[in-house]
mmCIF file of C-alpha atoms and ligand atoms in Angstrom:
data_model
loop_
_atom_site.group_PDB
_atom_site.id
_atom_site.type_symbol
_atom_site.label_atom_id
_atom_site.label_comp_id
_atom_site.label_asym_id
_atom_site.label_seq_id
_atom_site.Cartn_x
_atom_site.Cartn_y
_atom_site.Cartn_z
ATOM 1 C CA MET A 75 12.657 -16.327 56.499
ATOM 2 C CA GLU A 76 9.284 -14.639 56.347
ATOM 3 C CA VAL A 77 8.118 -12.019 58.866
ATOM 4 C CA ALA A 78 4.411 -11.423 59.542
ATOM 5 C CA LYS A 79 3.615 -8.253 61.460
ATOM 6 C CA THR A 80 -0.158 -8.519 61.422
ATOM 7 C CA ILE A 81 -2.720 -11.261 62.004
ATOM 8 C CA GLU A 82 -3.744 -10.944 58.361
ATOM 9 C CA GLU A 83 -0.172 -11.518 57.132
ATOM 10 C CA LEU A 84 0.193 -14.496 59.475
ATOM 11 C CA LYS A 85 -3.070 -16.051 58.288
ATOM 12 C CA GLN A 86 -1.949 -15.847 54.669
ATOM 13 C CA ALA A 87 1.464 -17.371 55.399
ATOM 14 C CA VAL A 88 -0.104 -20.166 57.506
ATOM 15 C CA GLN A 89 -2.682 -20.885 54.809
ATOM 16 C CA LYS A 90 0.173 -21.424 52.343
ATOM 17 C CA LEU A 91 2.095 -23.712 54.743
ATOM 18 C CA ARG A 92 -0.994 -25.804 55.401
ATOM 19 C CA SER A 93 -1.916 -26.096 51.722
ATOM 20 C CA GLU A 94 1.604 -27.424 51.120
ATOM 21 C CA GLY A 95 0.917 -30.120 53.769
ATOM 22 C CA HIS A 96 3.539 -29.074 56.318
ATOM 23 C CA ARG A 97 3.573 -30.084 59.974
ATOM 24 C CA ILE A 98 3.711 -26.692 61.691
ATOM 25 C CA GLY A 99 5.697 -26.160 64.877
ATOM 26 C CA LEU A 100 5.282 -23.105 67.111
ATOM 27 C CA VAL A 101 7.729 -21.480 69.535
ATOM 28 C CA PRO A 102 5.933 -18.686 71.438
ATOM 29 C CA THR A 103 8.320 -16.124 72.994
ATOM 30 C CA MET A 104 8.324 -12.579 74.336
ATOM 31 C CA GLY A 105 11.500 -11.832 72.364
ATOM 32 C CA PHE A 106 14.916 -10.716 73.582
ATOM 33 C CA LEU A 107 16.014 -14.172 72.550
ATOM 34 C CA HIS A 108 18.789 -16.104 74.246
ATOM 35 C CA GLU A 109 20.271 -19.564 73.780
ATOM 36 C CA GLY A 110 17.401 -21.071 75.820
ATOM 37 C CA HIS A 111 14.880 -19.871 73.202
ATOM 38 C CA LEU A 112 17.100 -20.951 70.328
ATOM 39 C CA ARG A 113 17.324 -24.463 71.758
ATOM 40 C CA LEU A 114 13.498 -24.501 71.702
ATOM 41 C CA VAL A 115 13.757 -23.666 68.003
ATOM 42 C CA ASP A 116 16.155 -26.619 67.538
ATOM 43 C CA ARG A 117 13.688 -28.871 69.371
ATOM 44 C CA CYS A 118 10.801 -27.546 67.276
ATOM 45 C CA LYS A 119 12.673 -28.354 64.072
ATOM 46 C CA GLU A 120 13.061 -31.951 65.281
ATOM 47 C CA VAL A 121 9.309 -32.387 65.759
ATOM 48 C CA SER A 122 7.877 -30.363 62.838
ATOM 49 C CA ASP A 123 8.904 -29.335 59.348
ATOM 50 C CA LYS A 124 8.123 -25.612 59.476
ATOM 51 C CA THR A 125 8.885 -23.501 62.539
ATOM 52 C CA ILE A 126 6.927 -20.390 63.424
ATOM 53 C CA LEU A 127 8.385 -18.274 66.242
ATOM 54 C CA THR A 128 6.258 -15.550 67.793
ATOM 55 C CA ILE A 129 7.610 -12.427 69.472
ATOM 56 C CA PHE A 130 5.007 -10.649 71.577
ATOM 57 C CA VAL A 131 5.408 -9.052 74.996
ATOM 58 C CA ASN A 132 1.952 -10.011 76.162
ATOM 59 C CA PRO A 133 0.495 -7.240 78.360
ATOM 60 C CA THR A 134 -2.250 -9.390 79.891
ATOM 61 C CA GLN A 135 0.249 -11.582 81.738
ATOM 62 C CA PHE A 136 1.879 -8.665 83.592
ATOM 63 C CA GLY A 137 0.416 -7.364 86.842
ATOM 64 C CA PRO A 138 0.026 -3.593 87.407
ATOM 65 C CA ASN A 139 3.343 -3.280 89.299
ATOM 66 C CA GLU A 140 5.379 -5.620 87.119
ATOM 67 C CA ASP A 141 8.004 -5.027 84.453
ATOM 68 C CA LEU A 142 5.872 -4.722 81.272
ATOM 69 C CA ASP A 143 7.400 -1.372 80.242
ATOM 70 C CA ALA A 144 10.927 -2.325 81.280
ATOM 71 C CA TYR A 145 10.789 -5.759 79.645
ATOM 72 C CA PRO A 146 13.811 -5.913 77.298
ATOM 73 C CA ARG A 147 13.081 -5.682 73.578
ATOM 74 C CA ASP A 148 15.367 -5.903 70.508
ATOM 75 C CA GLU A 149 13.399 -7.000 67.478
ATOM 76 C CA GLU A 150 16.178 -6.457 64.947
ATOM 77 C CA ARG A 151 18.580 -8.705 66.833
ATOM 78 C CA ASP A 152 15.838 -11.292 67.459
ATOM 79 C CA LEU A 153 15.024 -11.502 63.733
ATOM 80 C CA LYS A 154 18.695 -11.987 62.899
ATOM 81 C CA LEU A 155 19.019 -14.806 65.462
ATOM 82 C CA CYS A 156 15.850 -16.464 64.112
ATOM 83 C CA GLU A 157 17.141 -16.324 60.562
ATOM 84 C CA GLU A 158 20.505 -17.801 61.580
ATOM 85 C CA ARG A 159 18.803 -20.623 63.515
ATOM 86 C CA GLY A 160 16.544 -21.605 60.617
ATOM 87 C CA VAL A 161 13.142 -20.283 61.751
ATOM 88 C CA ASP A 162 10.754 -20.248 58.765
ATOM 89 C CA LEU A 163 8.279 -17.586 59.861
ATOM 90 C CA VAL A 164 8.346 -14.961 62.622
ATOM 91 C CA PHE A 165 5.106 -13.430 63.876
ATOM 92 C CA CYS A 166 5.601 -10.140 65.721
ATOM 93 C CA PRO A 167 2.229 -8.414 66.052
ATOM 94 C CA ASN A 168 1.416 -5.270 67.994
ATOM 95 C CA VAL A 169 -0.864 -5.082 71.021
ATOM 96 C CA GLU A 170 -3.757 -3.451 69.145
ATOM 97 C CA ASP A 171 -3.814 -6.280 66.627
ATOM 98 C CA MET A 172 -3.760 -9.014 69.296
ATOM 99 C CA TYR A 173 -6.149 -7.343 71.741
ATOM 100 C CA GLY A 174 -8.770 -5.059 70.260
ATOM 101 C CA ALA A 175 -9.994 -2.263 72.545
ATOM 102 C CA SER A 176 -13.070 -4.283 73.554
ATOM 103 C CA HIS A 177 -11.235 -7.555 74.322
ATOM 104 C CA SER A 178 -12.826 -9.326 77.300
ATOM 105 C CA THR A 179 -12.465 -13.078 76.689
ATOM 106 C CA PHE A 180 -9.889 -15.027 78.713
ATOM 107 C CA VAL A 181 -8.864 -18.627 79.412
ATOM 108 C CA ILE A 182 -8.756 -19.222 83.177
ATOM 109 C CA GLU A 183 -7.483 -22.355 84.930
ATOM 110 C CA GLU A 184 -9.090 -22.540 88.346
ATOM 111 C CA ARG A 185 -6.788 -24.709 90.475
ATOM 112 C CA ALA A 186 -3.172 -25.412 89.504
ATOM 113 C CA SER A 187 -2.703 -21.749 88.534
ATOM 114 C CA LYS A 188 -3.471 -20.548 92.063
ATOM 115 C CA GLY A 189 -0.302 -21.764 93.836
ATOM 116 C CA LEU A 190 3.438 -21.190 93.228
ATOM 117 C CA CYS A 191 3.821 -18.173 90.897
ATOM 118 C CA GLY A 192 0.046 -17.642 90.961
ATOM 119 C CA ILE A 193 0.238 -16.336 94.539
ATOM 120 C CA SER A 194 2.436 -13.338 93.802
ATOM 121 C CA ARG A 195 1.223 -13.055 90.164
ATOM 122 C CA PRO A 196 -2.554 -13.605 90.397
ATOM 123 C CA ILE A 197 -3.453 -12.666 86.793
ATOM 124 C CA HIS A 198 -0.327 -14.008 85.138
ATOM 125 C CA PHE A 199 -1.537 -17.422 83.990
ATOM 126 C CA ARG A 200 -4.850 -16.071 82.756
ATOM 127 C CA GLY A 201 -2.799 -13.911 80.377
ATOM 128 C CA VAL A 202 -0.436 -16.731 79.419
ATOM 129 C CA LEU A 203 -3.204 -19.248 78.670
ATOM 130 C CA THR A 204 -5.209 -16.683 76.731
ATOM 131 C CA ILE A 205 -2.334 -15.626 74.505
ATOM 132 C CA CYS A 206 -1.175 -19.210 73.943
ATOM 133 C CA CYS A 207 -4.688 -20.255 72.966
ATOM 134 C CA LYS A 208 -4.849 -17.343 70.500
ATOM 135 C CA LEU A 209 -1.411 -18.180 69.082
ATOM 136 C CA PHE A 210 -2.348 -21.867 68.664
ATOM 137 C CA MET A 211 -5.496 -20.877 66.756
ATOM 138 C CA LEU A 212 -3.762 -18.269 64.597
ATOM 139 C CA SER A 213 -0.720 -20.378 63.714
ATOM 140 C CA ARG A 214 -2.812 -23.564 63.292
ATOM 141 C CA CYS A 215 0.238 -25.349 64.688
ATOM 142 C CA ASP A 216 0.416 -29.120 65.075
ATOM 143 C CA VAL A 217 2.969 -28.914 67.858
ATOM 144 C CA ALA A 218 4.160 -26.146 70.226
ATOM 145 C CA VAL A 219 7.375 -26.112 72.248
ATOM 146 C CA PHE A 220 7.734 -24.574 75.729
ATOM 147 C CA GLY A 221 10.710 -24.464 78.074
ATOM 148 C CA GLN A 222 10.668 -26.498 81.280
ATOM 149 C CA LYS A 223 12.118 -23.517 83.188
ATOM 150 C CA ASP A 224 8.580 -22.155 83.427
ATOM 151 C CA ALA A 225 7.343 -25.477 84.836
ATOM 152 C CA GLN A 226 3.982 -24.229 86.089
ATOM 153 C CA GLN A 227 3.372 -22.516 82.753
ATOM 154 C CA VAL A 228 4.002 -25.641 80.669
ATOM 155 C CA ILE A 229 1.929 -27.821 83.029
ATOM 156 C CA LEU A 230 -0.981 -25.368 82.762
ATOM 157 C CA ILE A 231 -0.673 -25.214 78.974
ATOM 158 C CA GLU A 232 -0.712 -29.021 78.774
ATOM 159 C CA LYS A 233 -3.777 -29.011 81.031
ATOM 160 C CA MET A 234 -5.540 -26.392 78.871
ATOM 161 C CA VAL A 235 -4.836 -28.393 75.721
ATOM 162 C CA ARG A 236 -6.091 -31.593 77.336
ATOM 163 C CA GLU A 237 -9.164 -30.134 78.985
ATOM 164 C CA LEU A 238 -10.258 -27.872 76.107
ATOM 165 C CA ASN A 239 -9.409 -30.554 73.510
ATOM 166 C CA LEU A 240 -7.171 -28.240 71.516
ATOM 167 C CA PRO A 241 -5.607 -30.043 68.539
ATOM 168 C CA VAL A 242 -2.008 -29.247 69.502
ATOM 169 C CA GLU A 243 0.781 -31.434 70.835
ATOM 170 C CA ILE A 244 2.897 -29.830 73.564
ATOM 171 C CA VAL A 245 6.608 -30.597 73.713
ATOM 172 C CA ARG A 246 8.837 -29.577 76.617
ATOM 173 C CA GLY A 247 12.322 -28.196 76.024
ATOM 174 C CA GLU A 248 14.939 -28.750 78.740
ATOM 175 C CA ILE A 249 16.216 -25.902 80.937
ATOM 176 C CA ILE A 250 19.332 -24.302 79.438
ATOM 177 C CA ARG A 251 21.807 -23.002 82.022
ATOM 178 C CA GLU A 252 24.762 -20.655 82.192
ATOM 179 C CA SER A 253 28.061 -22.342 83.150
ATOM 180 C CA ASP A 254 27.457 -21.616 86.875
ATOM 181 C CA GLY A 255 24.004 -23.224 86.823
ATOM 182 C CA LEU A 256 21.805 -20.113 86.532
ATOM 183 C CA ALA A 257 18.823 -20.884 84.296
ATOM 184 C CA MET A 258 18.827 -18.693 81.186
ATOM 185 C CA SER A 259 16.147 -16.005 81.248
ATOM 186 C CA SER A 260 15.614 -12.655 79.555
ATOM 187 C CA ARG A 261 15.231 -11.205 83.066
ATOM 188 C CA ASN A 262 18.840 -12.132 84.002
ATOM 189 C CA ARG A 263 19.886 -8.952 82.239
ATOM 190 C CA TYR A 264 18.290 -6.884 85.044
ATOM 191 C CA LEU A 265 20.858 -8.249 87.536
ATOM 192 C CA THR A 266 23.759 -6.060 88.640
ATOM 193 C CA GLU A 267 27.218 -7.629 88.683
ATOM 194 C CA SER A 268 27.029 -8.475 92.388
ATOM 195 C CA GLU A 269 23.453 -9.801 92.100
ATOM 196 C CA ARG A 270 24.442 -11.975 89.162
ATOM 197 C CA LYS A 271 27.169 -13.591 91.281
ATOM 198 C CA ILE A 272 24.706 -14.862 93.894
ATOM 199 C CA ALA A 273 21.866 -15.725 91.476
ATOM 200 C CA PRO A 274 22.880 -19.431 91.090
ATOM 201 C CA CYS A 275 21.980 -20.008 94.755
ATOM 202 C CA LEU A 276 18.367 -20.781 93.765
ATOM 203 C CA GLN A 277 19.537 -23.652 91.574
ATOM 204 C CA GLU A 278 21.933 -24.766 94.331
ATOM 205 C CA ALA A 279 19.064 -24.850 96.834
ATOM 206 C CA LEU A 280 16.964 -26.961 94.456
ATOM 207 C CA GLN A 281 19.866 -29.380 94.078
ATOM 208 C CA ILE A 282 20.131 -29.604 97.885
ATOM 209 C CA GLY A 283 16.433 -30.533 98.000
ATOM 210 C CA LYS A 284 16.869 -33.119 95.231
ATOM 211 C CA ALA A 285 19.860 -34.729 96.992
ATOM 212 C CA LEU A 286 17.936 -34.924 100.273
ATOM 213 C CA ILE A 287 14.994 -36.685 98.613
ATOM 214 C CA GLU A 288 17.270 -39.053 96.728
ATOM 215 C CA GLY A 289 19.048 -39.746 100.022
ATOM 216 C CA GLY A 290 15.768 -40.897 101.562
ATOM 217 C CA GLN A 291 14.406 -37.750 103.251
ATOM 218 C CA THR A 292 10.631 -37.650 102.826
ATOM 219 C CA GLU A 293 9.539 -34.737 105.022
ATOM 220 C CA THR A 294 8.843 -31.633 102.982
ATOM 221 C CA ALA A 295 9.205 -29.249 105.927
ATOM 222 C CA LYS A 296 12.756 -30.432 106.612
ATOM 223 C CA ILE A 297 13.746 -30.298 102.941
ATOM 224 C CA ARG A 298 12.284 -26.829 102.546
ATOM 225 C CA SER A 299 14.080 -25.502 105.584
ATOM 226 C CA GLU A 300 17.468 -26.808 104.339
ATOM 227 C CA MET A 301 16.877 -25.187 100.963
ATOM 228 C CA ALA A 302 15.791 -21.893 102.556
ATOM 229 C CA HIS A 303 18.808 -21.943 104.841
ATOM 230 C CA HIS A 304 21.110 -22.050 101.777
ATOM 231 C CA ILE A 305 19.414 -19.033 100.174
ATOM 232 C CA GLU A 306 19.180 -17.068 103.425
ATOM 233 C CA LYS A 307 22.990 -16.923 103.562
ATOM 234 C CA HIS A 308 22.464 -13.992 101.182
ATOM 235 C CA PRO A 309 20.488 -11.305 103.035
ATOM 236 C CA GLU A 310 19.936 -9.392 99.776
ATOM 237 C CA ILE A 311 17.713 -12.226 98.498
ATOM 238 C CA ARG A 312 14.039 -12.562 99.375
ATOM 239 C CA ILE A 313 12.379 -15.932 98.913
ATOM 240 C CA ASP A 314 9.026 -15.706 97.143
ATOM 241 C CA TYR A 315 8.397 -19.452 97.474
ATOM 242 C CA LEU A 316 10.137 -22.817 97.712
ATOM 243 C CA GLU A 317 7.633 -25.609 97.211
ATOM 244 C CA LEU A 318 7.531 -29.356 96.743
ATOM 245 C CA VAL A 319 4.490 -30.189 94.671
ATOM 246 C CA ASP A 320 2.901 -33.014 92.736
ATOM 247 C CA VAL A 321 4.236 -33.040 89.119
ATOM 248 C CA GLN A 322 0.764 -33.255 87.531
ATOM 249 C CA GLU A 323 -1.613 -31.066 89.543
ATOM 250 C CA LEU A 324 0.932 -28.946 91.439
ATOM 251 C CA THR A 325 -0.690 -29.739 94.772
ATOM 252 C CA PRO A 326 1.633 -29.233 97.768
ATOM 253 C CA LEU A 327 3.079 -32.450 99.217
ATOM 254 C CA SER A 328 3.887 -32.964 102.886
ATOM 255 C CA VAL A 329 5.617 -36.302 102.291
ATOM 256 C CA VAL A 330 7.614 -36.860 99.121
ATOM 257 C CA ARG A 331 8.968 -39.775 97.118
ATOM 258 C CA PRO A 332 11.358 -39.693 94.152
ATOM 259 C CA GLY A 333 9.610 -39.862 90.784
ATOM 260 C CA GLU A 334 6.635 -37.657 91.598
ATOM 261 C CA VAL A 335 7.983 -34.368 92.904
ATOM 262 C CA LEU A 336 8.532 -30.985 91.329
ATOM 263 C CA ILE A 337 10.659 -28.712 93.490
ATOM 264 C CA ALA A 338 9.991 -25.158 92.345
ATOM 265 C CA GLY A 339 11.337 -21.884 93.643
ATOM 266 C CA ALA A 340 11.124 -18.151 93.037
ATOM 267 C CA ILE A 341 13.349 -15.489 94.574
ATOM 268 C CA TYR A 342 13.725 -11.743 94.384
ATOM 269 C CA ILE A 343 17.241 -10.379 94.087
ATOM 270 C CA GLY A 344 16.747 -6.649 94.349
ATOM 271 C CA LYS A 345 13.801 -5.992 92.040
ATOM 272 C CA THR A 346 14.481 -8.993 89.819
ATOM 273 C CA ARG A 347 12.332 -12.075 90.225
ATOM 274 C CA LEU A 348 13.942 -15.363 89.184
ATOM 275 C CA ILE A 349 12.350 -18.809 88.997
ATOM 276 C CA ASP A 350 13.741 -22.314 88.594
ATOM 277 C CA ASN A 351 12.721 -25.911 89.257
ATOM 278 C CA VAL A 352 13.872 -29.488 89.283
ATOM 279 C CA ASN A 353 12.019 -32.777 88.894
ATOM 280 C CA VAL A 354 12.922 -35.499 91.367
HETATM 281 O O1 PAF B 1294 7.264 -17.969 78.416
HETATM 282 C C1 PAF B 1294 7.012 -16.894 77.826
HETATM 283 O O2 PAF B 1294 7.883 -16.203 77.301
HETATM 284 C C2 PAF B 1294 5.567 -16.402 77.762
HETATM 285 O O3 PAF B 1294 4.898 -16.643 78.944
HETATM 286 C C3 PAF B 1294 4.779 -16.952 76.549
HETATM 287 C C4 PAF B 1294 4.607 -18.456 76.626
HETATM 288 C C5 PAF B 1294 5.497 -16.582 75.264
HETATM 289 C C6 PAF B 1294 3.378 -16.340 76.500
HETATM 290 O O4 PAF B 1294 3.440 -14.954 76.379
#
């Protein structure tokens, strides 16, 4: 496994891969890898013949009061996991290399990025789209794999690729869960023992919403209130949002039908913000 620490090293490695005619797959991550990321690597290997994984805690997607400094990092362990899983090339640049001091160019989506996570994290998707665009260009990947857990993120990336005509295919990797249903996330490690115990209630609430829709309920307000009621049994949890939106454009729906709904939620348990979603 090769490791590129600078843009220059990455460019050279990518040049070699392309001259050998490989189909390049990309798995962008912020490191502190867990099984969810490694399953994206497995998926990437199915759809490409060389896998590049990037590890970069991207500062432009964190708001001023968010967890950029606290975000967990363990590069040595990440590299070992990548090697074991069959990654071909890891790119782990530093901030100065990715964003020069005068950096002022961003990719901004003007509509679907405004709702859901965009309300409490107004600059987040600008940072995500910008870094993904840069990583697509630098890796010259044919295909890139993103987890469905960050549903709004992957929808916005697909939209960026479509609308800016970027020559990359986007593949979605399924949500990987712990045995009690909690979606895997690097942020789960912030949870205390008692917080961890109640964390699956977000997934449970989403399942309640799904069952209601499949049972014929069409009124969003009723579905949302049942889901909120389940979470509110735990006074230590604060709901950021619980929304039923259109699966393409993320517009809020007042009446829902199976086959076209994304139910997405975000909660705070203590200081930790968790997200999850389900397609119905
Ligand atoms: O999902 C993530 O970990 C990040 O948002 C991503 C896609 C690696 C961009 O920094």
